[in-house]
Amino acid sequence: MAYRFTDLLPEDFSDSALRRDVLDGLVDRPKTLPPKWFYDKTGSELFEEITRLPEYYPTRSERAILQANAAGIVSGSGARHLIELGSGSSEKTRVLLDQRPGPGSVYTALDVSESALRQAAEALAVTYPDLVVQAVRADFEQHLATVLGDPLTGRGEGGRLVAFLGGTIGNLEPQERSVLLAGVRAGLDPGDAFLLGADLVKSPQVLLPAYDDAAGVTAAFNLNLLQVLNRRLGADFDASEFAHRAVWNSGQARIEMRLRASRRTSVRFADLDLAVEFGEGEEMRTEISSKFTAERLEEELGQAGFGPDGWWTDPEGRYSLSLWRPV
Ligand code: SAH
Ligand code: AVI
């Protein structure tokens, strides 16, 4: 096991932080929960299955862009240290790691999912014996300053590349996005760079099947959230009473994943001493997946203090990869 594992999350993170999110999100209307709770072991595995679905283009598109441009991106950024936020399986990241400048290069993977981190780090350590692999269990909404400011992630050495791939930036609300981008910017030194994967606005005819596939894997991913709530907070959701929904919100340019109660039901959270009522047909929003234009990204990154240094899309113009520098 030739990798370093650091846990920045408190022992009771998935109980205490989830508790707060349930108390904040399920008493509001509409009911909402942040998507980070999808990723228990089963959720991380279901996400990997999603990435292989014929309807789910983002992973394939991003991999194709990386394959065509990784050499230029890595040599252009001079990166000896790659830090990835929400790294998951780190599968596509291998395309970047294949271009690492030489022995002594470092890869730091950051994710909330310990199972995904450990599996990825173990596999990478085998494929790349000369690579220093660090796995950090952390919340990128809370621990950016700690992670990017740590000498272990090469602060002050220059030539760091922070990558945020997969379109996960779209899972954040606009306000959360601007906080995250400002946090990345604050953690970068001149000479460092930020590589961002972002999904682009396109026809709902392409978008909707990507979030409501024929095999029902995305539905299983969405419904697994109810098992997380049952297990972590002693809730008594009956998953058969809820249905997966994917809706294109054109005004806000985002897919919304929801869970819809098929009948009126009351759910008890034993650990919170809380009962939550769902009306018939009531929906709980479990994820937003925002889709971007080049202009919008440039504006948001500009506001965070970044200037553009590279822009690539797949041949069909579905997905973008972009490189940014602190200005
Ligand atoms: N980057 C990978 C995985 C994307 S899935 C890819 O492109 O395929 C999103 C990943 O982000 C999951 O592994 C999930 O556990 C992680 N994640 C979600 N919210 C997070 C948060 N707040 N902090 C850290 N990781 C998070
Ligand atoms: C991780 N994230 C970018 C995925 C997305 O496309 O928003 C999560 C996902 N949700 C449903 N399918 C995939």
GROMACS .gro file of C-alpha atoms and ligand atoms in nm:
model
  366
    1MET     CA    1   0.000   0.000   0.000
    2ALA     CA    2   0.245   0.264  -0.118
    3TYR     CA    3   0.038   0.572  -0.065
    4ARG     CA    4  -0.020   0.819   0.215
    5PHE     CA    5  -0.376   0.849   0.350
    6THR     CA    6  -0.486   1.160   0.540
    7ASP     CA    7  -0.831   1.198   0.689
    8LEU     CA    8  -0.943   1.559   0.744
    9LEU     CA    9  -1.303   1.467   0.815
   10PRO     CA   10  -1.409   1.421   1.175
   11GLU     CA   11  -1.492   1.062   1.278
   12ASP     CA   12  -1.863   1.144   1.285
   13PHE     CA   13  -1.861   1.356   0.965
   14SER     CA   14  -2.118   1.154   0.777
   15ASP     CA   15  -2.350   1.167   1.077
   16SER     CA   16  -2.304   1.521   1.208
   17ALA     CA   17  -2.277   1.710   0.878
   18LEU     CA   18  -2.554   1.499   0.724
   19ARG     CA   19  -2.770   1.568   1.028
   20ARG     CA   20  -2.730   1.942   0.970
   21ASP     CA   21  -2.803   1.913   0.599
   22VAL     CA   22  -3.119   1.711   0.668
   23LEU     CA   23  -3.238   1.957   0.932
   24ASP     CA   24  -3.169   2.249   0.693
   25GLY     CA   25  -3.287   2.088   0.371
   26LEU     CA   26  -3.584   1.869   0.456
   27VAL     CA   27  -3.777   2.120   0.659
   28ASP     CA   28  -3.754   2.375   0.372
   29ARG     CA   29  -3.975   2.378   0.065
   30PRO     CA   30  -3.884   2.256  -0.184
   31LYS     CA   31  -3.699   1.985   0.004
   32THR     CA   32  -3.332   1.964  -0.101
   33LEU     CA   33  -3.018   1.775  -0.004
   34PRO     CA   34  -2.660   1.837  -0.121
   35PRO     CA   35  -2.529   1.572  -0.364
   36LYS     CA   36  -2.215   1.487  -0.165
   37TRP     CA   37  -2.422   1.230   0.031
   38PHE     CA   38  -2.467   1.010  -0.276
   39TYR     CA   39  -2.113   0.880  -0.246
   40ASP     CA   40  -2.110   0.599   0.006
   41LYS     CA   41  -1.944   0.279  -0.123
   42THR     CA   42  -2.253   0.176  -0.322
   43GLY     CA   43  -2.304   0.530  -0.455
   44SER     CA   44  -1.942   0.557  -0.571
   45GLU     CA   45  -1.977   0.220  -0.749
   46LEU     CA   46  -2.306   0.325  -0.910
   47PHE     CA   47  -2.145   0.649  -1.030
   48GLU     CA   48  -1.870   0.444  -1.197
   49GLU     CA   49  -2.142   0.240  -1.367
   50ILE     CA   50  -2.305   0.563  -1.485
   51THR     CA   51  -1.978   0.669  -1.648
   52ARG     CA   52  -1.998   0.360  -1.871
   53LEU     CA   53  -2.360   0.408  -1.982
   54PRO     CA   54  -2.421   0.479  -2.352
   55GLU     CA   55  -2.636   0.782  -2.261
   56TYR     CA   56  -2.385   0.940  -2.021
   57TYR     CA   57  -2.152   1.131  -2.254
   58PRO     CA   58  -1.956   1.357  -2.006
   59THR     CA   59  -1.698   1.097  -1.900
   60ARG     CA   60  -1.629   0.980  -2.255
   61SER     CA   61  -1.613   1.337  -2.387
   62GLU     CA   62  -1.376   1.450  -2.113
   63ARG     CA   63  -1.152   1.146  -2.162
   64ALA     CA   64  -1.133   1.217  -2.536
   65ILE     CA   65  -1.036   1.581  -2.472
   66LEU     CA   66  -0.774   1.474  -2.218
   67GLN     CA   67  -0.628   1.215  -2.455
   68ALA     CA   68  -0.595   1.472  -2.732
   69ASN     CA   69  -0.445   1.746  -2.513
   70ALA     CA   70  -0.287   1.604  -2.197
   71ALA     CA   71   0.072   1.638  -2.319
   72GLY     CA   72   0.029   2.010  -2.386
   73ILE     CA   73  -0.163   2.071  -2.065
   74VAL     CA   74   0.091   1.900  -1.841
   75SER     CA   75   0.404   2.035  -2.011
   76GLY     CA   76   0.248   2.382  -2.041
   77SER     CA   77   0.170   2.393  -1.671
   78GLY     CA   78   0.509   2.241  -1.581
   79ALA     CA   79   0.322   2.047  -1.318
   80ARG     CA   80   0.519   1.815  -1.096
   81HIS     CA   81   0.231   1.809  -0.850
   82LEU     CA   82  -0.124   1.730  -0.958
   83ILE     CA   83  -0.395   1.790  -0.698
   84GLU     CA   84  -0.742   1.665  -0.789
   85LEU     CA   85  -1.068   1.769  -0.621
   86GLY     CA   86  -1.348   1.509  -0.614
   87SER     CA   87  -1.114   1.255  -0.769
   88GLY     CA   88  -1.344   0.949  -0.743
   89SER     CA   89  -1.183   0.654  -0.924
   90SER     CA   90  -0.905   0.878  -1.071
   91GLU     CA   91  -0.950   0.677  -1.392
   92LYS     CA   92  -0.936   0.967  -1.641
   93THR     CA   93  -0.661   1.126  -1.436
   94ARG     CA   94  -0.429   0.853  -1.561
   95VAL     CA   95  -0.423   1.031  -1.896
   96LEU     CA   96  -0.263   1.331  -1.719
   97LEU     CA   97  -0.039   1.115  -1.500
   98ASP     CA   98   0.098   0.940  -1.808
   99GLN     CA   99   0.248   1.278  -1.902
  100ARG     CA  100   0.409   1.349  -1.561
  101PRO     CA  101   0.748   1.514  -1.595
  102GLY     CA  102   0.945   1.238  -1.421
  103PRO     CA  103   1.021   1.045  -1.102
  104GLY     CA  104   0.932   1.242  -0.791
  105SER     CA  105   0.607   1.370  -0.938
  106VAL     CA  106   0.325   1.387  -0.683
  107TYR     CA  107  -0.047   1.319  -0.716
  108THR     CA  108  -0.283   1.425  -0.437
  109ALA     CA  109  -0.639   1.294  -0.465
  110LEU     CA  110  -0.908   1.461  -0.253
  111ASP     CA  111  -1.253   1.313  -0.206
  112VAL     CA  112  -1.521   1.258   0.061
  113SER     CA  113  -1.546   0.891  -0.033
  114GLU     CA  114  -1.288   0.681   0.152
  115SER     CA  115  -1.369   0.368  -0.048
  116ALA     CA  116  -1.319   0.548  -0.382
  117LEU     CA  117  -0.998   0.713  -0.258
  118ARG     CA  118  -0.839   0.394  -0.128
  119GLN     CA  119  -0.930   0.188  -0.431
  120ALA     CA  120  -0.796   0.456  -0.666
  121ALA     CA  121  -0.475   0.516  -0.468
  122GLU     CA  122  -0.396   0.146  -0.440
  123ALA     CA  123  -0.439   0.095  -0.814
  124LEU     CA  124  -0.234   0.406  -0.901
  125ALA     CA  125   0.050   0.304  -0.670
  126VAL     CA  126   0.076  -0.024  -0.862
  127THR     CA  127   0.065   0.132  -1.209
  128TYR     CA  128   0.297   0.423  -1.126
  129PRO     CA  129   0.560   0.301  -0.875
  130ASP     CA  130   0.767   0.620  -0.921
  131LEU     CA  131   0.471   0.848  -0.841
  132VAL     CA  132   0.416   0.980  -0.489
  133VAL     CA  133   0.044   0.917  -0.426
  134GLN     CA  134  -0.142   1.099  -0.149
  135ALA     CA  135  -0.510   1.037  -0.072
  136VAL     CA  136  -0.691   1.300   0.134
  137ARG     CA  137  -1.040   1.240   0.265
  138ALA     CA  138  -1.179   1.592   0.285
  139ASP     CA  139  -1.467   1.814   0.182
  140PHE     CA  140  -1.361   2.050  -0.095
  141GLU     CA  141  -1.617   2.298   0.033
  142GLN     CA  142  -1.441   2.312   0.371
  143HIS     CA  143  -1.080   2.205   0.345
  144LEU     CA  144  -0.933   2.377   0.040
  145ALA     CA  145  -0.723   2.621   0.240
  146THR     CA  146  -0.586   2.338   0.457
  147VAL     CA  147  -0.507   2.112   0.163
  148LEU     CA  148  -0.368   2.371  -0.079
  149GLY     CA  149  -0.176   2.551   0.197
  150ASP     CA  150  -0.005   2.237   0.321
  151PRO     CA  151   0.364   2.186   0.237
  152LEU     CA  152   0.265   1.825   0.151
  153THR     CA  153   0.082   1.961  -0.152
  154GLY     CA  154   0.386   2.159  -0.259
  155ARG     CA  155   0.276   2.512  -0.161
  156GLY     CA  156   0.538   2.760  -0.263
  157GLU     CA  157   0.724   2.520  -0.490
  158GLY     CA  158   0.547   2.641  -0.806
  159GLY     CA  159   0.420   2.430  -1.092
  160ARG     CA  160   0.116   2.285  -0.921
  161LEU     CA  161  -0.185   2.186  -1.126
  162VAL     CA  162  -0.520   2.172  -0.944
  163ALA     CA  163  -0.775   1.970  -1.142
  164PHE     CA  164  -1.151   1.967  -1.092
  165LEU     CA  165  -1.280   1.720  -1.349
  166GLY     CA  166  -1.598   1.537  -1.442
  167GLY     CA  167  -1.825   1.842  -1.440
  168THR     CA  168  -1.857   1.823  -1.059
  169ILE     CA  169  -1.842   2.204  -1.050
  170GLY     CA  170  -2.195   2.191  -1.195
  171ASN     CA  171  -2.318   2.011  -0.884
  172LEU     CA  172  -2.259   2.325  -0.676
  173GLU     CA  173  -2.508   2.610  -0.638
  174PRO     CA  174  -2.383   2.941  -0.790
  175GLN     CA  175  -2.290   3.081  -0.449
  176GLU     CA  176  -2.108   2.760  -0.350
  177ARG     CA  177  -1.932   2.767  -0.686
  178SER     CA  178  -1.799   3.117  -0.636
  179VAL     CA  179  -1.677   3.027  -0.284
  180LEU     CA  180  -1.500   2.717  -0.421
  181LEU     CA  181  -1.339   2.905  -0.710
  182ALA     CA  182  -1.222   3.181  -0.475
  183GLY     CA  183  -1.082   2.910  -0.243
  184VAL     CA  184  -0.887   2.748  -0.526
  185ARG     CA  185  -0.757   3.087  -0.638
  186ALA     CA  186  -0.648   3.176  -0.282
  187GLY     CA  187  -0.458   2.848  -0.258
  188LEU     CA  188  -0.263   2.898  -0.582
  189ASP     CA  189   0.069   3.073  -0.627
  190PRO     CA  190   0.185   3.244  -0.946
  191GLY     CA  191   0.299   2.966  -1.178
  192ASP     CA  192   0.030   2.724  -1.058
  193ALA     CA  193  -0.271   2.644  -1.278
  194PHE     CA  194  -0.631   2.524  -1.252
  195LEU     CA  195  -0.776   2.265  -1.491
  196LEU     CA  196  -1.154   2.256  -1.503
  197GLY     CA  197  -1.391   2.008  -1.668
  198ALA     CA  198  -1.737   2.157  -1.724
  199ASP     CA  199  -2.037   2.027  -1.913
  200LEU     CA  200  -2.189   2.257  -2.174
  201VAL     CA  201  -2.548   2.368  -2.244
  202LYS     CA  202  -2.708   2.150  -2.512
  203SER     CA  203  -3.036   2.003  -2.624
  204PRO     CA  204  -3.254   1.844  -2.353
  205GLN     CA  205  -3.282   1.551  -2.595
  206VAL     CA  206  -2.920   1.470  -2.519
  207LEU     CA  207  -2.921   1.586  -2.157
  208LEU     CA  208  -3.229   1.410  -2.024
  209PRO     CA  209  -3.136   1.052  -2.122
  210ALA     CA  210  -2.790   1.111  -1.970
  211TYR     CA  211  -2.965   1.161  -1.634
  212ASP     CA  212  -3.245   0.908  -1.686
  213ASP     CA  213  -3.087   0.611  -1.862
  214ALA     CA  214  -3.276   0.313  -2.000
  215ALA     CA  215  -3.103   0.063  -1.770
  216GLY     CA  216  -3.210   0.257  -1.459
  217VAL     CA  217  -2.858   0.299  -1.317
  218THR     CA  218  -2.905   0.673  -1.252
  219ALA     CA  219  -3.236   0.595  -1.082
  220ALA     CA  220  -3.057   0.345  -0.856
  221PHE     CA  221  -2.784   0.606  -0.785
  222ASN     CA  222  -3.048   0.863  -0.688
  223LEU     CA  223  -3.256   0.620  -0.478
  224ASN     CA  224  -2.944   0.494  -0.297
  225LEU     CA  225  -2.949   0.827  -0.114
  226LEU     CA  226  -3.252   0.700   0.080
  227GLN     CA  227  -3.049   0.398   0.200
  228VAL     CA  228  -2.773   0.637   0.313
  229LEU     CA  229  -3.030   0.832   0.515
  230ASN     CA  230  -3.180   0.511   0.658
  231ARG     CA  231  -2.841   0.374   0.760
  232ARG     CA  232  -2.679   0.696   0.883
  233LEU     CA  233  -2.970   0.863   1.056
  234GLY     CA  234  -3.202   0.575   1.138
  235ALA     CA  235  -3.460   0.699   0.885
  236ASP     CA  236  -3.734   0.468   0.760
  237PHE     CA  237  -3.766   0.564   0.391
  238ASP     CA  238  -3.941   0.298   0.184
  239ALA     CA  239  -3.756   0.339  -0.147
  240SER     CA  240  -4.044   0.173  -0.336
  241GLU     CA  241  -4.256   0.480  -0.255
  242PHE     CA  242  -4.016   0.717  -0.435
  243ALA     CA  243  -3.937   0.755  -0.804
  244HIS     CA  244  -3.633   0.901  -0.978
  245ARG     CA  245  -3.693   1.213  -1.187
  246ALA     CA  246  -3.456   1.416  -1.408
  247VAL     CA  247  -3.583   1.758  -1.515
  248TRP     CA  248  -3.419   2.019  -1.742
  249ASN     CA  249  -3.452   2.363  -1.581
  250SER     CA  250  -3.389   2.583  -1.886
  251GLY     CA  251  -3.407   2.913  -1.692
  252GLN     CA  252  -3.116   2.809  -1.473
  253ALA     CA  253  -2.948   2.590  -1.737
  254ARG     CA  254  -2.933   2.286  -1.516
  255ILE     CA  255  -3.052   1.930  -1.482
  256GLU     CA  256  -3.226   1.871  -1.152
  257MET     CA  257  -3.244   1.523  -1.008
  258ARG     CA  258  -3.535   1.470  -0.778
  259LEU     CA  259  -3.703   1.192  -0.581
  260ARG     CA  260  -4.081   1.203  -0.608
  261ALA     CA  261  -4.311   1.054  -0.343
  262SER     CA  262  -4.575   0.842  -0.517
  263ARG     CA  263  -4.812   0.882  -0.223
  264ARG     CA  264  -4.848   1.082   0.095
  265THR     CA  265  -4.601   0.949   0.346
  266SER     CA  266  -4.432   1.032   0.673
  267VAL     CA  267  -4.065   0.948   0.722
  268ARG     CA  268  -3.918   0.919   1.069
  269PHE     CA  269  -3.553   0.999   1.140
  270ALA     CA  270  -3.499   0.812   1.468
  271ASP     CA  271  -3.156   0.970   1.531
  272LEU     CA  272  -3.292   1.322   1.486
  273ASP     CA  273  -3.622   1.273   1.664
  274LEU     CA  274  -3.774   1.418   1.349
  275ALA     CA  275  -4.067   1.326   1.123
  276VAL     CA  276  -4.073   1.462   0.768
  277GLU     CA  277  -4.401   1.466   0.575
  278PHE     CA  278  -4.413   1.417   0.198
  279GLY     CA  279  -4.733   1.505   0.013
  280GLU     CA  280  -4.845   1.288  -0.279
  281GLY     CA  281  -4.626   1.384  -0.577
  282GLU     CA  282  -4.397   1.601  -0.363
  283GLU     CA  283  -4.038   1.609  -0.486
  284MET     CA  284  -3.710   1.633  -0.299
  285ARG     CA  285  -3.426   1.783  -0.508
  286THR     CA  286  -3.115   1.570  -0.461
  287GLU     CA  287  -2.877   1.720  -0.719
  288ILE     CA  288  -2.831   2.006  -0.959
  289SER     CA  289  -2.602   1.955  -1.257
  290SER     CA  290  -2.545   2.295  -1.414
  291LYS     CA  291  -2.446   2.325  -1.776
  292PHE     CA  292  -2.224   2.613  -1.888
  293THR     CA  293  -2.130   2.833  -2.182
  294ALA     CA  294  -1.773   2.951  -2.246
  295GLU     CA  295  -1.883   3.308  -2.164
  296ARG     CA  296  -2.033   3.212  -1.831
  297LEU     CA  297  -1.725   3.018  -1.726
  298GLU     CA  298  -1.496   3.303  -1.826
  299GLU     CA  299  -1.708   3.546  -1.625
  300GLU     CA  300  -1.720   3.329  -1.312
  301LEU     CA  301  -1.353   3.234  -1.327
  302GLY     CA  302  -1.263   3.597  -1.398
  303GLN     CA  303  -1.454   3.709  -1.090
  304ALA     CA  304  -1.255   3.458  -0.886
  305GLY     CA  305  -0.925   3.602  -1.013
  306PHE     CA  306  -0.839   3.364  -1.297
  307GLY     CA  307  -0.741   3.440  -1.655
  308PRO     CA  308  -0.791   3.189  -1.942
  309ASP     CA  309  -0.494   2.986  -2.066
  310GLY     CA  310  -0.659   2.710  -2.272
  311TRP     CA  311  -1.000   2.593  -2.394
  312TRP     CA  312  -1.083   2.257  -2.550
  313THR     CA  313  -1.404   2.076  -2.638
  314ASP     CA  314  -1.485   1.735  -2.783
  315PRO     CA  315  -1.565   1.725  -3.157
  316GLU     CA  316  -1.940   1.745  -3.087
  317GLY     CA  317  -1.896   2.050  -2.861
  318ARG     CA  318  -2.073   1.877  -2.572
  319TYR     CA  319  -1.816   1.919  -2.298
  320SER     CA  320  -1.531   2.155  -2.211
  321LEU     CA  321  -1.191   2.134  -2.051
  322SER     CA  322  -1.025   2.465  -1.968
  323LEU     CA  323  -0.699   2.582  -1.813
  324TRP     CA  324  -0.682   2.891  -1.593
  325ARG     CA  325  -0.401   3.093  -1.434
  326PRO     CA  326  -0.406   3.320  -1.133
  327VAL     CA  327  -0.403   3.686  -1.244
  328SAH     N1  328  -1.373   1.322  -1.087
  328SAH     C1  329  -1.431   1.191  -1.109
  328SAH     C2  330  -1.549   1.163  -1.013
  328SAH     C3  331  -1.669   1.250  -1.033
  328SAH     S1  332  -1.802   1.199  -0.925
  328SAH     C4  333  -1.474   1.181  -1.252
  328SAH     O1  334  -1.460   1.276  -1.325
  328SAH     O2  335  -1.524   1.073  -1.292
  328SAH     C5  336  -1.792   1.327  -0.804
  328SAH     C6  337  -1.687   1.295  -0.698
  328SAH     O3  338  -1.677   1.407  -0.611
  328SAH     C7  339  -1.725   1.175  -0.611
  328SAH     O4  340  -1.617   1.087  -0.600
  328SAH     C8  341  -1.762   1.237  -0.477
  328SAH     O5  342  -1.735   1.152  -0.366
  328SAH     C9  343  -1.679   1.363  -0.476
  328SAH     N2  344  -1.738   1.472  -0.398
  328SAH    C10  345  -1.864   1.520  -0.406
  328SAH     N3  346  -1.880   1.624  -0.322
  328SAH    C11  347  -1.760   1.640  -0.259
  328SAH    C12  348  -1.711   1.731  -0.160
  328SAH     N4  349  -1.790   1.826  -0.109
  328SAH     N5  350  -1.582   1.722  -0.122
  328SAH    C13  351  -1.500   1.624  -0.173
  328SAH     N6  352  -1.541   1.535  -0.266
  328SAH    C14  353  -1.669   1.542  -0.308
  329AVI     C1  354  -2.037   1.396  -1.053
  329AVI     N1  355  -2.129   1.474  -1.136
  329AVI     C2  356  -2.058   1.563  -1.226
  329AVI     C3  357  -2.230   1.393  -1.205
  329AVI     C4  358  -2.317   1.485  -1.297
  329AVI     O1  359  -2.327   1.453  -1.414
  329AVI     O2  360  -2.366   1.587  -1.251
  329AVI     C5  361  -2.318   1.319  -1.108
  329AVI     C6  362  -2.430   1.246  -1.175
  329AVI     N2  363  -2.556   1.256  -1.142
  329AVI     C7  364  -2.629   1.181  -1.222
  329AVI     N3  365  -2.552   1.123  -1.308
  329AVI     C8  366  -2.424   1.161  -1.281
   0.00000   0.00000   0.00000
